[in-house]
Amino acid sequence: MDAKNTAKSAALAVGDKKLDLPVKPGTIGPSVVDIGKLYGQTGMFTYDPGFTSTASCDSKITYIDGDEGVLLYRGYPIEQIAESGDYLETCYLLLYGELPTAAQKADFDFRVNRHTMVHEQMHRFFQGFRRDAHPMAVMVGSVGALSAFYHDSTDISDPTQRMIASIRMIAKMPTLAAMAFKYSIGQPFIYPRNDLDLSSNFLRMCFAVPAEEYKVNPVLSRAMDRIFILHADHEQNASTSTVRLAGSSGANPFACIAAGIACLWGPAHGGANEAALKMLTEIGSVDKIPEFVRRAKDKNDPFRLMGFGHRVYKNYDPRAKIMQKTCHEVLNELGIKDDPLLDVAIELEKVALQDEYFIEKKLYPNIDFYSGITLKAMGFPTTMFTVLFALARTVGWIAQWKEMIEDPGQKIGRPRQLYTGAPRRDYLPISRRK
Ligand code: CMC
């Protein structure tokens, strides 16, 4: 791959027709060949299942250099934001494009805090779900239902309503996620407390019970906040593209985010942290690692090392490094000295990073490799892992949705296809079919 290609145009010959296709440069990263007029000029489409070489939009929000392992939110390296910022500051940055001043930050925190409660009727809505439902199923349903509860912020042509819907979703996702958790374990919902920061409030809504006072552990709350920052956006991944595609038809933002949550649920995407922890548990001990590594390399075995590999990162996922550090901090704070899962994870990472198969295919640990162990130590069941990812990613989805809606050139998304089915044929009455 020639990542530094600086060509100003691209020539394409289709039969005897020669086309000069315009090239659009980005601020950094690969340029794109604009094929918008290709069909009109040649009667042909391009073909790129899985979008491995296709940019679906232009965006100013997040930049990833997968070869170098770089992730920038609005130009700022993820390492610096995770080290010195907080999640709500990250939300402001992603939504507005700049870091807030102290006054802007105070105002934003206040605006988000004022929206943390959900309509009381949502409590009754929750009662309709089976207790043993996966909390992601509950999230898809309840976030979609927000459009029924907050009808006054579904007019996407009104910038004020767009912003209110955005703030509402950032504020209410932690409340809904905690409710999904409480519902699954049969405990009463805990109302939000607006004197706490977002992550402390979230931990309290998850782990407090009305019968006892709950003291938020600042190390765990900082870890939670960092996990939210790391997951806040990741440019045009499957769930974000789902949100954009759903939003391109003019659907309301709550419905679009529900679509993003549904997409995130899959094990190749947000469900990977749950799958990674299950895998580490299945491996169980360091001596079983060679067997699982062998299986991961076997073409005839569908098993993959969960938490390894990434469509974009062909280097160490920069979020995984921060996640690994956070994992150690949490385990230290909780006095967990010998966690067998952590031992398996550290050894598995070492083995895989030295293995020819993983080196050659550029398969490195991704963020999900260490997040499962961390979240488990914090007291979350595996079924909640993807819910936490959805909570954190909501701001990214919203920022991307807003960017798309506010783009004057925005059109409904409508990919084309290569048809490989039956050619035209005549309908046969059932009596004549064999
Ligand atoms: N273990 C073993 N082999 C793998 C793995 C793995 N985890 N990932 C990829 N490969 C192999 C794959 O078999 C293929 O081999 P070959 O070229 O011989 O057919 C090659 O590497 C390329 O894989 P691919 O599936 O074509 O690559 P992709 O870019 O479509 O897939 C991925 C990316 C993340 C879906 C994949 O690496 C995977 O399934 N990883 C495990 C699941 C996981 O951890 N997902 C979390 C992603 S990070 C969180 C997020 O952003 O959502």
Coordinates of N, CA and C and ligand atoms in Angstrom, one line a residue, residues 234 267-270 272 296 299 304-311 314 319 357-358 361 363 366-368 389, ligand 1:
H234 N -14.6 6.4 16.9 CA -13.6 5.6 16.2 C -13.9 5.7 14.7
P267 N -20.4 -9.7 17.8 CA -19.1 -10.1 18.4 C -17.9 -9.6 17.6
A268 N -18.1 -9.3 16.3 CA -16.9 -8.8 15.5 C -16.7 -7.3 15.9
H269 N -17.6 -6.7 16.6 CA -17.6 -5.2 16.8 C -17.6 -5.1 18.4
G270 N -18.6 -4.5 18.9 CA -18.6 -4.2 20.4 C -18.7 -5.4 21.2
A272 N -17.0 -7.9 21.1 CA -15.7 -8.6 21.2 C -15.2 -8.6 22.7
A296 N -6.5 -21.0 16.6 CA -6.7 -19.7 15.9 C -6.0 -19.6 14.6
K299 N -6.9 -22.9 9.6 CA -7.9 -22.4 8.6 C -9.2 -23.2 8.7
R304 N -11.2 -17.8 16.5 CA -10.3 -16.7 16.4 C -9.9 -16.2 17.8
L305 N -8.7 -15.6 17.9 CA -8.4 -15.0 19.2 C -9.1 -13.7 19.3
M306 N -10.1 -13.7 20.2 CA -11.0 -12.5 20.4 C -10.1 -11.5 21.1
G307 N -10.3 -10.2 20.7 CA -9.5 -9.1 21.2 C -8.2 -9.0 20.5
F308 N -8.1 -9.7 19.3 CA -6.9 -9.6 18.5 C -7.3 -9.2 17.1
G309 N -6.5 -8.3 16.5 CA -6.8 -8.0 15.1 C -7.8 -6.8 15.0
H310 N -7.7 -6.1 13.9 CA -8.6 -4.9 13.7 C -8.6 -4.6 12.2
R311 N -9.7 -4.2 11.7 CA -9.8 -3.8 10.3 C -8.8 -2.7 10.0
K314 N -3.1 -2.0 12.0 CA -2.2 -3.1 11.7 C -1.0 -2.9 12.5
R319 N -5.4 2.4 22.0 CA -6.3 2.4 23.1 C -6.0 1.2 24.0
Y357 N 2.5 -16.3 12.5 CA 1.1 -16.1 11.9 C 0.6 -14.7 12.2
F358 N 0.7 -14.3 13.5 CA 0.1 -13.1 14.0 C 1.0 -11.9 13.5
K361 N 0.3 -11.4 9.7 CA -1.1 -10.8 9.4 C -1.3 -9.5 10.2
L363 N -1.6 -8.9 13.4 CA -2.7 -9.0 14.4 C -2.2 -8.7 15.8
N366 N -6.4 -5.6 20.5 CA -7.2 -4.4 20.4 C -7.7 -4.0 21.7
I367 N -8.5 -2.9 21.8 CA -9.0 -2.4 23.1 C -9.7 -3.4 23.9
D368 N -10.4 -4.4 23.2 CA -11.2 -5.3 23.9 C -10.4 -6.4 24.7
F389 N -19.8 0.0 26.3 CA -19.2 0.5 25.0 C -20.3 1.4 24.4
Ligands
CMC1 N1 -7.4 -14.6 15.3 C1 -6.9 -15.4 14.3 N2 -6.9 -15.0 13.0 C2 -7.3 -13.8 12.7 C3 -7.9 -12.9 13.7 C4 -7.9 -13.4 15.0 N3 -8.4 -12.6 15.9 N4 -8.3 -11.8 13.1 C5 -8.0 -11.9 11.8 N5 -7.4 -13.1 11.5 C6 -6.9 -13.6 10.2 C7 -8.1 -14.1 9.4 O1 -8.4 -15.4 9.5 C8 -7.6 -13.7 8.0 O2 -6.7 -14.7 7.6 P1 -6.5 -15.1 6.0 O3 -6.0 -13.9 5.4 O4 -5.6 -16.2 6.1 O5 -7.9 -15.5 5.6 C9 -6.7 -12.5 8.2 O6 -6.3 -12.5 9.6 C10 -7.5 -11.2 8.0 O7 -8.7 -11.2 8.7 P2 -10.0 -10.5 8.2 O8 -11.2 -11.1 9.0 O9 -10.1 -10.6 6.7 O10 -9.8 -9.0 8.7 P3 -10.9 -8.0 8.9 O11 -10.2 -6.7 8.8 O12 -12.1 -8.2 8.1 O13 -11.3 -8.3 10.4 C11 -11.7 -8.2 12.8 C12 -11.1 -7.5 11.6 C13 -11.6 -7.3 14.0 C14 -13.2 -8.5 12.5 C15 -10.9 -9.5 13.0 O14 -9.6 -9.3 13.3 C16 -11.5 -10.4 14.2 O15 -12.5 -11.1 14.0 N6 -11.0 -10.2 15.4 C17 -11.6 -10.8 16.6 C18 -12.7 -10.0 17.1 C19 -12.3 -8.7 17.7 O16 -11.5 -8.7 18.6 N7 -13.0 -7.7 17.4 C20 -12.8 -6.4 18.0 C21 -12.5 -5.3 17.1 S1 -11.9 -3.8 18.0 C22 -13.4 -3.2 18.6 C23 -14.1 -2.4 17.7 O17 -13.6 -1.4 17.1 O18 -15.3 -2.7 17.5

